[in-house]
XYZ file of N, CA, C and O in Angstrom:
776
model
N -5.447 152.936 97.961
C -4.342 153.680 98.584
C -4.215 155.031 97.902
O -4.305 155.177 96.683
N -4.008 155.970 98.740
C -4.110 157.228 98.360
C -3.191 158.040 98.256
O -3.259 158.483 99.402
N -2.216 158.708 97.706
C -1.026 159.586 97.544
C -1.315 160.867 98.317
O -2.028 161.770 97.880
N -0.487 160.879 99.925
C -0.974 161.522 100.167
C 0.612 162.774 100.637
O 1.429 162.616 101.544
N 0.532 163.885 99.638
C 1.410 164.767 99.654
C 2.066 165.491 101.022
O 1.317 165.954 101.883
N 3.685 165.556 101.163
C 4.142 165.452 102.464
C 3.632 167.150 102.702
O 3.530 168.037 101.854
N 3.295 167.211 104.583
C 2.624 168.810 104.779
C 4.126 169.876 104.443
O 5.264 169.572 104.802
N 3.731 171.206 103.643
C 4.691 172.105 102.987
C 4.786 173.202 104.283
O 3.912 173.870 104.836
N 6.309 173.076 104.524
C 6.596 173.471 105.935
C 6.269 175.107 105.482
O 6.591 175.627 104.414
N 5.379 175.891 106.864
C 4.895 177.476 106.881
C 6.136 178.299 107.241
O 6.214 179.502 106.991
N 7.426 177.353 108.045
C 8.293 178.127 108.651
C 9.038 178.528 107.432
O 8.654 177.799 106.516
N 10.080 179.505 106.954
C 10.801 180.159 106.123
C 12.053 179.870 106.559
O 12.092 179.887 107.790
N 13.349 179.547 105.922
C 14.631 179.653 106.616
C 15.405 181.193 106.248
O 15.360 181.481 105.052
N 16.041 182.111 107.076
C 15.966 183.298 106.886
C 17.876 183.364 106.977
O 18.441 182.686 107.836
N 18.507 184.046 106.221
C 19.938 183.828 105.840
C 20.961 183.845 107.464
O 21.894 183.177 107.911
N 20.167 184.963 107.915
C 20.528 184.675 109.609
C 19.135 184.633 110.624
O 17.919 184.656 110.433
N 20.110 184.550 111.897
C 19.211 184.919 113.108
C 19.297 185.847 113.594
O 20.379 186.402 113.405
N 18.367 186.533 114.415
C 18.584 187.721 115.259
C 19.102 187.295 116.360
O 19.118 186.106 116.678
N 19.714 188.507 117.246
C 20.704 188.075 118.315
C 19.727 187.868 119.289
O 20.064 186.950 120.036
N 18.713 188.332 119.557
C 17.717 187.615 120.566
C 16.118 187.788 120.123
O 15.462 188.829 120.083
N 15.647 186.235 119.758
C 14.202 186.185 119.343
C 13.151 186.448 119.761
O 12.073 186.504 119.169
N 13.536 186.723 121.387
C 12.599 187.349 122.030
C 12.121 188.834 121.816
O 11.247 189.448 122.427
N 13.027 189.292 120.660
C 13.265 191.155 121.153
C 13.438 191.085 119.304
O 14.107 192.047 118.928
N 13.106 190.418 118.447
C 13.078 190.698 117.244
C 11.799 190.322 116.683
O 10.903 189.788 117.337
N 11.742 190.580 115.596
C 10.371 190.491 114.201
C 10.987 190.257 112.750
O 11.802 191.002 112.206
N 10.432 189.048 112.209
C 11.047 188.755 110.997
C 9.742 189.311 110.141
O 8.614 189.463 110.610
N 10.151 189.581 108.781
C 8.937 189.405 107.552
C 9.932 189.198 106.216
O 11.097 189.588 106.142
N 9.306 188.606 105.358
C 10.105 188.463 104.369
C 8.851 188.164 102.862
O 7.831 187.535 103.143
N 9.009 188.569 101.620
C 8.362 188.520 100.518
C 9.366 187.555 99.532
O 10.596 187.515 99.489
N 8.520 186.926 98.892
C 9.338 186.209 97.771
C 8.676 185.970 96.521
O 7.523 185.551 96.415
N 9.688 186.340 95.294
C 9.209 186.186 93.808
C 8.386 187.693 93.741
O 7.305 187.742 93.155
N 8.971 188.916 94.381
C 8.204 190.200 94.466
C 8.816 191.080 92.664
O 9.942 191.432 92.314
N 7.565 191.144 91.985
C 7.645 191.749 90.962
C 8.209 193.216 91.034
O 7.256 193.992 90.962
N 9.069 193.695 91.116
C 10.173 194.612 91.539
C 11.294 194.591 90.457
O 11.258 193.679 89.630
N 12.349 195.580 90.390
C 14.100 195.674 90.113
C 14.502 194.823 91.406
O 14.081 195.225 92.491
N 15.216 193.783 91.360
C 15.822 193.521 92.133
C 17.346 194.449 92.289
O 17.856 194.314 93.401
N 17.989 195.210 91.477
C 18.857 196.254 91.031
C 18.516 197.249 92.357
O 18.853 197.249 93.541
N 17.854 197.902 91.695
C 16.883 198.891 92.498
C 16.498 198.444 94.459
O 16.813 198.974 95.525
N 15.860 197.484 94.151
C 15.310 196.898 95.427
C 16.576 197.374 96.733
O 16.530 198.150 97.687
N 17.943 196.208 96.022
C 18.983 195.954 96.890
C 19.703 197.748 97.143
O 19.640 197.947 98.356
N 20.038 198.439 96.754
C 20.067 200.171 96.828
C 19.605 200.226 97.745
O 20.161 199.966 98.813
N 18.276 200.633 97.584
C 17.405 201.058 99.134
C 17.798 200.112 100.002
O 18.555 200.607 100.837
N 17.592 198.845 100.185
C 17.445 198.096 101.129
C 19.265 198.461 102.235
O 19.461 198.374 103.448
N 19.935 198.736 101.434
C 20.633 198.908 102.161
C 21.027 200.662 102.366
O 21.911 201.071 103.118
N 20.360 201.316 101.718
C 20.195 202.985 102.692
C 19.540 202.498 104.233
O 20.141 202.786 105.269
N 18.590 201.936 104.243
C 17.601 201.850 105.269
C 18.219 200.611 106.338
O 17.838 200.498 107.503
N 19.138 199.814 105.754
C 19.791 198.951 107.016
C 20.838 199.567 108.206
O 21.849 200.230 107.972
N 20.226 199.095 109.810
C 20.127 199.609 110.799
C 19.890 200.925 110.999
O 20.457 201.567 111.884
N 19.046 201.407 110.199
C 18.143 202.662 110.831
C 17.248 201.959 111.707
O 17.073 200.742 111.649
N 16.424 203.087 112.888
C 15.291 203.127 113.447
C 13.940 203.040 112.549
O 13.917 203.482 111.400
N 13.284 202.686 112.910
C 12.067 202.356 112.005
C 11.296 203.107 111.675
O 10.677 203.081 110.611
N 11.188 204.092 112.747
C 9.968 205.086 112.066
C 10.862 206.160 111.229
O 10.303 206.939 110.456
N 12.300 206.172 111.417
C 13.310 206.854 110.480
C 13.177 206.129 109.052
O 13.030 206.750 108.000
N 13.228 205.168 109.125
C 13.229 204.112 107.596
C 11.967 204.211 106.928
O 11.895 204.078 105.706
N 10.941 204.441 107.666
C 9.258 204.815 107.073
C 9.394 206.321 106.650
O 8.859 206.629 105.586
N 10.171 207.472 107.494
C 9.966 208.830 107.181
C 10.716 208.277 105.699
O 10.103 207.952 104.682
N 12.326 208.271 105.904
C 13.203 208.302 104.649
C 11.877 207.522 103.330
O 11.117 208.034 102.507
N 12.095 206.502 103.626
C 10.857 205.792 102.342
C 10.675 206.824 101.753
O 11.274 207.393 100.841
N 9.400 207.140 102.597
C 7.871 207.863 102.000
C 9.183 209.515 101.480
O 9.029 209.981 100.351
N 9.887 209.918 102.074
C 10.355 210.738 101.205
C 11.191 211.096 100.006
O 11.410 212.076 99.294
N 11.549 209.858 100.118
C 11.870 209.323 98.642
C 10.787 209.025 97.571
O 10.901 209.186 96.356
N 10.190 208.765 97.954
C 8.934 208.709 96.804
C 8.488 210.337 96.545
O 8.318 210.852 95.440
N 8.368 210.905 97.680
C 8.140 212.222 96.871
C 9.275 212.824 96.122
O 9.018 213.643 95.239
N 10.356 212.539 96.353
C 11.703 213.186 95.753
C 12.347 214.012 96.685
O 13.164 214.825 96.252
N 12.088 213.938 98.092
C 12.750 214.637 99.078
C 14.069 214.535 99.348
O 14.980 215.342 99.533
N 13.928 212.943 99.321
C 15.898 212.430 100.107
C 15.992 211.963 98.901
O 15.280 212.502 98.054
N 16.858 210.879 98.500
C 17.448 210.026 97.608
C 18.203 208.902 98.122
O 18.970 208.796 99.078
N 17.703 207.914 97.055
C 18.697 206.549 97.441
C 19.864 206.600 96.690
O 19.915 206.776 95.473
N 21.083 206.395 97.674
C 22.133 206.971 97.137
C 22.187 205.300 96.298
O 21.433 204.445 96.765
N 23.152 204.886 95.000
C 23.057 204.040 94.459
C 25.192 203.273 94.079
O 25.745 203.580 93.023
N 25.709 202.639 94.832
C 26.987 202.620 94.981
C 27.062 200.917 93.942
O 27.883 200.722 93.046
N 26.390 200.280 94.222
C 27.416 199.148 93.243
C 27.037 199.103 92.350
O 27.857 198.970 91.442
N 25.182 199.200 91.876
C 24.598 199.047 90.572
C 24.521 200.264 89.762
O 23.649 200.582 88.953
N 25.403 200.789 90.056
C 25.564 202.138 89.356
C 25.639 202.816 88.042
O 25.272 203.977 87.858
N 26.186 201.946 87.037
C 26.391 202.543 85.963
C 25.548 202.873 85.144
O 24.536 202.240 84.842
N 25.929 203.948 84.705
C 24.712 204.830 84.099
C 23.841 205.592 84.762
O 23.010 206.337 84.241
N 24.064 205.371 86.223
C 23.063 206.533 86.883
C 23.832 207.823 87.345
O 24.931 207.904 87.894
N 22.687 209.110 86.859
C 23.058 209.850 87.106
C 23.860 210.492 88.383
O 23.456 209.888 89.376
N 24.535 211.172 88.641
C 24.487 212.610 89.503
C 23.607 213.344 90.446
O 23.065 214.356 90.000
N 23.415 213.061 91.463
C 22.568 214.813 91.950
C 22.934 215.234 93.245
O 23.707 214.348 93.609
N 22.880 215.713 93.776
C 23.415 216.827 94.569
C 22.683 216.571 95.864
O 22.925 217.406 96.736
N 21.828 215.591 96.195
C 20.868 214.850 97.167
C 21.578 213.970 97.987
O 21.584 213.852 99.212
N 22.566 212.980 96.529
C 23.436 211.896 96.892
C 24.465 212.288 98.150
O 24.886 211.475 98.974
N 24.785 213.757 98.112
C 26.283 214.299 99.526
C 26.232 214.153 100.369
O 27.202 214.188 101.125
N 24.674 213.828 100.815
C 24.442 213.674 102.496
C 25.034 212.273 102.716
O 25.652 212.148 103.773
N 24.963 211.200 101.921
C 26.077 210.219 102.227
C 26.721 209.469 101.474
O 26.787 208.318 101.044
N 27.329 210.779 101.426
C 28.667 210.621 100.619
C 28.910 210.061 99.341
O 29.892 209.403 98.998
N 27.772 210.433 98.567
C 27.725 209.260 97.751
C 27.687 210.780 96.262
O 27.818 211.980 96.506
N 27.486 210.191 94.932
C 27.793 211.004 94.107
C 26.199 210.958 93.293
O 25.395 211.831 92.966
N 26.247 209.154 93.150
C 24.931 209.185 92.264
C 23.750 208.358 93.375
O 23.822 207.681 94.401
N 22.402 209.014 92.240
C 21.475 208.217 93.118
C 20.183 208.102 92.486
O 20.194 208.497 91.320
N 19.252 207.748 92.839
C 17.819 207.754 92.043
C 16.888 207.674 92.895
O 17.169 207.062 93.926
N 15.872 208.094 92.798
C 14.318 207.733 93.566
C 13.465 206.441 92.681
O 12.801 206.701 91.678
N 13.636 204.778 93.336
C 13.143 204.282 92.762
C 11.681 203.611 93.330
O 11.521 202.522 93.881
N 10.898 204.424 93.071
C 9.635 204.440 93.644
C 8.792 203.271 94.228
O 8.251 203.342 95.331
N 8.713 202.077 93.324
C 8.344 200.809 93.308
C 9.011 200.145 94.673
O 8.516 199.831 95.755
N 10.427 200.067 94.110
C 11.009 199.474 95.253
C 11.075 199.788 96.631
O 11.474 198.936 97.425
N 10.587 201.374 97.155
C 10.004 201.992 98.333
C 9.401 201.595 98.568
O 9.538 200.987 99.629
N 7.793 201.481 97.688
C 6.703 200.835 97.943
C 6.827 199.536 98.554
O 6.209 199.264 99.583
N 7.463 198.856 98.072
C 7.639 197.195 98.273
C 8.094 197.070 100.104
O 7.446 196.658 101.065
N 9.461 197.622 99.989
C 9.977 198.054 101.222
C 9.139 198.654 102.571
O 9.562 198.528 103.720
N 8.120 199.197 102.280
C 7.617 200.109 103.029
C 6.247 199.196 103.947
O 5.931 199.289 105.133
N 5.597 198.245 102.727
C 4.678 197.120 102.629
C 5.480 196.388 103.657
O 4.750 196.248 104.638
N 6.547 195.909 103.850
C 7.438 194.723 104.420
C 7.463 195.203 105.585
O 6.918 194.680 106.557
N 8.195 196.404 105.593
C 8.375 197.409 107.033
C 7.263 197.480 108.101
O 7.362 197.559 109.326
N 6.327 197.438 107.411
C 4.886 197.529 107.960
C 4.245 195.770 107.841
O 3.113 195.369 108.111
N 4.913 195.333 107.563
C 4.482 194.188 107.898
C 4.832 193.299 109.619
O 4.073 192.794 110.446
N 6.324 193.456 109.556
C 7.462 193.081 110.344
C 6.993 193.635 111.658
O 6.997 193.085 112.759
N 6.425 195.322 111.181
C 6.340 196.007 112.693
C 4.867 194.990 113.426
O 4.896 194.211 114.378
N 3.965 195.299 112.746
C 2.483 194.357 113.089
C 3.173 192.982 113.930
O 2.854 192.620 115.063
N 4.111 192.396 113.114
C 4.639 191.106 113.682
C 5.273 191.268 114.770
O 5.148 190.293 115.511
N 6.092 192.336 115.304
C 6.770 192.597 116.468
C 5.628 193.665 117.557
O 6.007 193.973 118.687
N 4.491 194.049 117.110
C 3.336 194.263 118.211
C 2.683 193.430 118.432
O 1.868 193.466 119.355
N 2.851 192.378 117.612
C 2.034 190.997 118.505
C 2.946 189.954 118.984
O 2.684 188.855 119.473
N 4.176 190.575 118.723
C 4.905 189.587 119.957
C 5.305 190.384 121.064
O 6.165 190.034 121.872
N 4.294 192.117 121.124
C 4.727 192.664 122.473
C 5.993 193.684 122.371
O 6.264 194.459 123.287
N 6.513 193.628 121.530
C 7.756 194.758 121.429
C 7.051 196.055 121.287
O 5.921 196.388 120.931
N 8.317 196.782 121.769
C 7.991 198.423 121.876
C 8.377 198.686 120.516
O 9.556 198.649 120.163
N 7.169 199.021 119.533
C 7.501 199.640 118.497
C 8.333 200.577 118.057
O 8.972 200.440 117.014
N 8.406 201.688 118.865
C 9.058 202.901 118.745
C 10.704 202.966 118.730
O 11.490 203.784 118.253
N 10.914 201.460 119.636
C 12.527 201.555 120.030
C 12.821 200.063 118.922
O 13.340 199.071 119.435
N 12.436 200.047 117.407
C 12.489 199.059 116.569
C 13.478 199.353 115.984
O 13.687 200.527 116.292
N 14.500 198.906 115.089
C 15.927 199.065 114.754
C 16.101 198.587 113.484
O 16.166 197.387 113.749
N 16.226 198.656 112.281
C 16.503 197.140 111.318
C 17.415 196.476 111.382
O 18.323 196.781 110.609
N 17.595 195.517 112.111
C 19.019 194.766 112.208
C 19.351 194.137 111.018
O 20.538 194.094 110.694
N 18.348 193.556 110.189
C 19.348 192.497 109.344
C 18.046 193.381 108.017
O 17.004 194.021 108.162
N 18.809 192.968 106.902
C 17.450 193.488 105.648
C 18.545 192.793 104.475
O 19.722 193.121 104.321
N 17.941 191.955 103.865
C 18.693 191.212 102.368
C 17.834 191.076 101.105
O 16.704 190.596 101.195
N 18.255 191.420 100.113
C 17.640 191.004 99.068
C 18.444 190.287 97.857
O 19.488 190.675 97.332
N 17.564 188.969 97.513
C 18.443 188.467 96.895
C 17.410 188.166 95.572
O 16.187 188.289 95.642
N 18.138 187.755 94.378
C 17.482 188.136 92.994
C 16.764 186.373 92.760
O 17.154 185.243 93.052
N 15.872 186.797 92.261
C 14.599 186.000 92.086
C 15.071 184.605 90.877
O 16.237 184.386 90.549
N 14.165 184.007 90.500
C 14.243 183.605 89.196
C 13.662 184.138 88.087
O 12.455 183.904 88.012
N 14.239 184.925 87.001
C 13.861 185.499 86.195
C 12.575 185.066 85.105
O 12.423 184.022 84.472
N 11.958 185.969 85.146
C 10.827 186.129 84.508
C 10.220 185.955 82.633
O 9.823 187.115 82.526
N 10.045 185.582 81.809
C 10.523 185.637 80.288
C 9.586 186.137 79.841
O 8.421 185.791 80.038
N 10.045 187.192 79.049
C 8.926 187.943 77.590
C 9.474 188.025 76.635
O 10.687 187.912 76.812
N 9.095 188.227 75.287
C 9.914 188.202 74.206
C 9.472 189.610 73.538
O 8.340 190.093 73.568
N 10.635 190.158 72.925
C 10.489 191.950 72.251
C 10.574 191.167 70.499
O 11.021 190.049 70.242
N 10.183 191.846 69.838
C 10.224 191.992 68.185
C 11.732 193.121 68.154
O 12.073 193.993 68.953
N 12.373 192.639 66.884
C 13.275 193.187 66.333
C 13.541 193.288 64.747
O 13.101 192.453 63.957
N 14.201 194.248 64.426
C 14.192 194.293 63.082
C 14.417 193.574 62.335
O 15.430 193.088 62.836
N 14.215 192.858 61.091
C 14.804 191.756 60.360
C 13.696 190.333 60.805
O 14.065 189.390 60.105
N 12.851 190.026 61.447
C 11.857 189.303 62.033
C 12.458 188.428 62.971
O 12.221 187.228 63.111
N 13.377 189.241 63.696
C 14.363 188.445 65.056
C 13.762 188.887 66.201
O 13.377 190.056 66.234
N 13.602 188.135 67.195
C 12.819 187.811 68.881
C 14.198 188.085 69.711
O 15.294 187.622 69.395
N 13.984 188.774 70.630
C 15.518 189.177 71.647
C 14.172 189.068 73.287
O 13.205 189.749 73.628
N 14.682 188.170 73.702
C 14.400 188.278 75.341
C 14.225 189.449 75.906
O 15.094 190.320 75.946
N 13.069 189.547 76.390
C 12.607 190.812 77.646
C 12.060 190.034 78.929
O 11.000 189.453 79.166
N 13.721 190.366 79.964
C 13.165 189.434 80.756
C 12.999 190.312 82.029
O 13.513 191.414 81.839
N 12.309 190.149 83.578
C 11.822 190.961 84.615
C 12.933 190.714 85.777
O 13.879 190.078 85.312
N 13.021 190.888 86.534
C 14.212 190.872 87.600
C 13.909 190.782 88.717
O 14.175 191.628 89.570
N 13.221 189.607 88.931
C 12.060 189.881 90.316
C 12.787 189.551 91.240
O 13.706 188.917 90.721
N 13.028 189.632 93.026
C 13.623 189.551 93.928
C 12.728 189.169 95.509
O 11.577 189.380 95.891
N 13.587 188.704 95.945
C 13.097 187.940 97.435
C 13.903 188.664 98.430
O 15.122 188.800 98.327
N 13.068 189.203 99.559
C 13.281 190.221 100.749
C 12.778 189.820 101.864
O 11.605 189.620 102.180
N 14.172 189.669 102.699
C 13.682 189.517 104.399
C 14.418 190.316 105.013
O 15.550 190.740 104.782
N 13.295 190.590 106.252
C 13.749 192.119 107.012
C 13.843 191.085 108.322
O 13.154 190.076 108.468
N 14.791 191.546 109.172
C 14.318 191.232 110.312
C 14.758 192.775 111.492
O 15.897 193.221 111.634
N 13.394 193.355 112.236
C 13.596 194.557 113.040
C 14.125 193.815 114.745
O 13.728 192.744 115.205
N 14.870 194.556 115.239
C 14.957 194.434 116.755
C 14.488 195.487 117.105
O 14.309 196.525 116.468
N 14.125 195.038 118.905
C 14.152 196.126 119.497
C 15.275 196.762 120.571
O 15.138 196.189 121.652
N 16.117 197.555 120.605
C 17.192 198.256 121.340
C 16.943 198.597 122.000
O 15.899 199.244 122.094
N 18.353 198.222 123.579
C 17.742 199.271 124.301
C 18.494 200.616 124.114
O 19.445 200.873 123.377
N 17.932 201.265 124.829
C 18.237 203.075 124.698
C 19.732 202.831 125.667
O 20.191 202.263 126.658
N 20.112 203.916 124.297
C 21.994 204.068 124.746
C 21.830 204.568 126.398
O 20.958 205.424 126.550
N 22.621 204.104 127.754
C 23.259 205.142 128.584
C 24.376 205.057 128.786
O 25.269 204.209 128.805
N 24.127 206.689 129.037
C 25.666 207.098 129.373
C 26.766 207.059 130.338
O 26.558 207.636 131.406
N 28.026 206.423 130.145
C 28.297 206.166 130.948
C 28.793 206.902 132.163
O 29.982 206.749 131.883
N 28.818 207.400 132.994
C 29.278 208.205 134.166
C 30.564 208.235 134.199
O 31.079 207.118 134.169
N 31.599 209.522 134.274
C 33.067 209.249 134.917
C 33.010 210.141 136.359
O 32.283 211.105 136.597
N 33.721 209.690 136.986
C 33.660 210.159 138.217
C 34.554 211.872 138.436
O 35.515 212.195 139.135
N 33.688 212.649 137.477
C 34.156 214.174 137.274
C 35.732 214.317 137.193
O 36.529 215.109 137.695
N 35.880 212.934 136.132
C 37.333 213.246 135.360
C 37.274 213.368 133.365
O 36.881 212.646 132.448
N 37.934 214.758 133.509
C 38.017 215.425 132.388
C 38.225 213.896 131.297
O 38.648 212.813 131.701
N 37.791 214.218 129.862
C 38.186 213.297 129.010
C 39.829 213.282 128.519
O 40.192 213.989 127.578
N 40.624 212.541 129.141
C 42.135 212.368 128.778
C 41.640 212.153 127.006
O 40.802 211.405 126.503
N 42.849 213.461 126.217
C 42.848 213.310 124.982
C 44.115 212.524 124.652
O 45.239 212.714 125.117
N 43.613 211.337 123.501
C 44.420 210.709 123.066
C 45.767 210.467 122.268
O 45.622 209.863 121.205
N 47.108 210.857 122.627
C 48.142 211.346 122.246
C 48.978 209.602 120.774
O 49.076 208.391 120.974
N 49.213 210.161 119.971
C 49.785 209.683 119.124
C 51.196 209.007 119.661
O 51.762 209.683 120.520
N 51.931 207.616 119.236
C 52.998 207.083 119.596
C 54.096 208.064 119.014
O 54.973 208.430 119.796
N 54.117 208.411 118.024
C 55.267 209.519 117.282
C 54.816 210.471 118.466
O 55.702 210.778 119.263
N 53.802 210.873 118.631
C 54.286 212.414 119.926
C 54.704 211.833 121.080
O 55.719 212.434 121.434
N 54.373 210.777 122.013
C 54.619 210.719 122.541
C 56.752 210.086 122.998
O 57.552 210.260 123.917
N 56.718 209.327 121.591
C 58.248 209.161 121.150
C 59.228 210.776 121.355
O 60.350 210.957 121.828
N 58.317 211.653 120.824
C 59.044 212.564 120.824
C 59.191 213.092 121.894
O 60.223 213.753 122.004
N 58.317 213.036 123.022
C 58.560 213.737 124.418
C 59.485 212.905 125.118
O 60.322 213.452 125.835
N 59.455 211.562 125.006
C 60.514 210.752 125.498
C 62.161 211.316 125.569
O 63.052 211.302 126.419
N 61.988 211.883 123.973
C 63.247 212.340 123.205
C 63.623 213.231 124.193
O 64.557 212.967 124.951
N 62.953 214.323 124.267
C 62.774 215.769 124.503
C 63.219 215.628 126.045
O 63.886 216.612 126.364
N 63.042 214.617 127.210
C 62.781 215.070 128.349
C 64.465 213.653 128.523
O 64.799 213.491 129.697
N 65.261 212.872 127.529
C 65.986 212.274 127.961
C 67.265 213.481 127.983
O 68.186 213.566 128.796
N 66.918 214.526 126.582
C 67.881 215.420 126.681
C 68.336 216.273 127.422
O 69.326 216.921 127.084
């Protein structure tokens, strides 16, 4: 009799679903030698952008063009003047974690041209990264004491849709009524009982 090991399921369980599977593309990496710090930043500059917008931004962050603005893992990062476009103060170009991102992006899309989607009209609907199980090295210290050097590796799933293109809606050549405040309009009440 032979021990024979149960088959190790290929499917992934992914934190959500897309709103229709017909019209989405999942990809996801796990145990990716990365900042998971870092990783989660970008990942969410680039959530629900357009895709070939999320590939330009990337790749120009790696050269130092745009910047990932950096809002919760922040401390200690600098300032720059890149960060204003949204709204943000500090930020960094963290190169690696582009790379990683960019690998995935380009993975997801391949996966949504072979299920037939229009590449061009691709969206990122969902993008998560969540922190790995940490990694162990040990540093030397003065006095002949060992202090932990440990890595921060992280697990990433993208999932892209495809959208359709906004239209507009038609009014039947009536001006846009501008929207009047309850205090003004209280006050004309006032105005026209007197």
């Amino acid at each position: 009799f032979a021990f024979v090991a149960p088959p190790t399921s290929t499917m992934t369980k992914y934190s959500t679903d897309p709103e229709n599977g017909t019209k989405s593309a999942k990809a996801r990496g796990s145990n990716l030698r990365v900042h998971f710090k870092n990783t989660r930043e970008a990942a969410q500059a680039v959530r629900r952008m357009h895709l070939r917008r999320a590939v330009r931004y990337l790749k120009n962050v790696i050269e130092k063009k745009e910047i990932i603005p950096f809002r919760r893992f922040c401390g200690g990062v600098g300032r720059h003047a890149q960060a204003k476009q949204f709204k943000a103060t500090q930020g960094r170009w963290p190169k690696k974690s582009c790379e990683f991102l960019l690998q995935l992006l380009k993975n997801a899309e391949s996966n949504a041209e072979f299920k037939g989607l229009d590449t061009d009209r691709l969206v990122i609907e969902h993008i998560q990264v969540n922190a790995a199980a940490k990694m162990r090295r040990r540093t030397y210290r003065a006095h002949g004491r060992i202090n932990p050097y440990m890595s921060s590796p992280c697990h990433i799933e993208v999932i892209l849709a495809e959208k359709e293109d906004a239209v507009a809606k038609t009014d039947d050549n009536e001006p846009a009524k501008k929207k009047e405040s309850k205090k003004k309009l209280k006050r004309q009440k006032l105005m026209n009982r007197e």
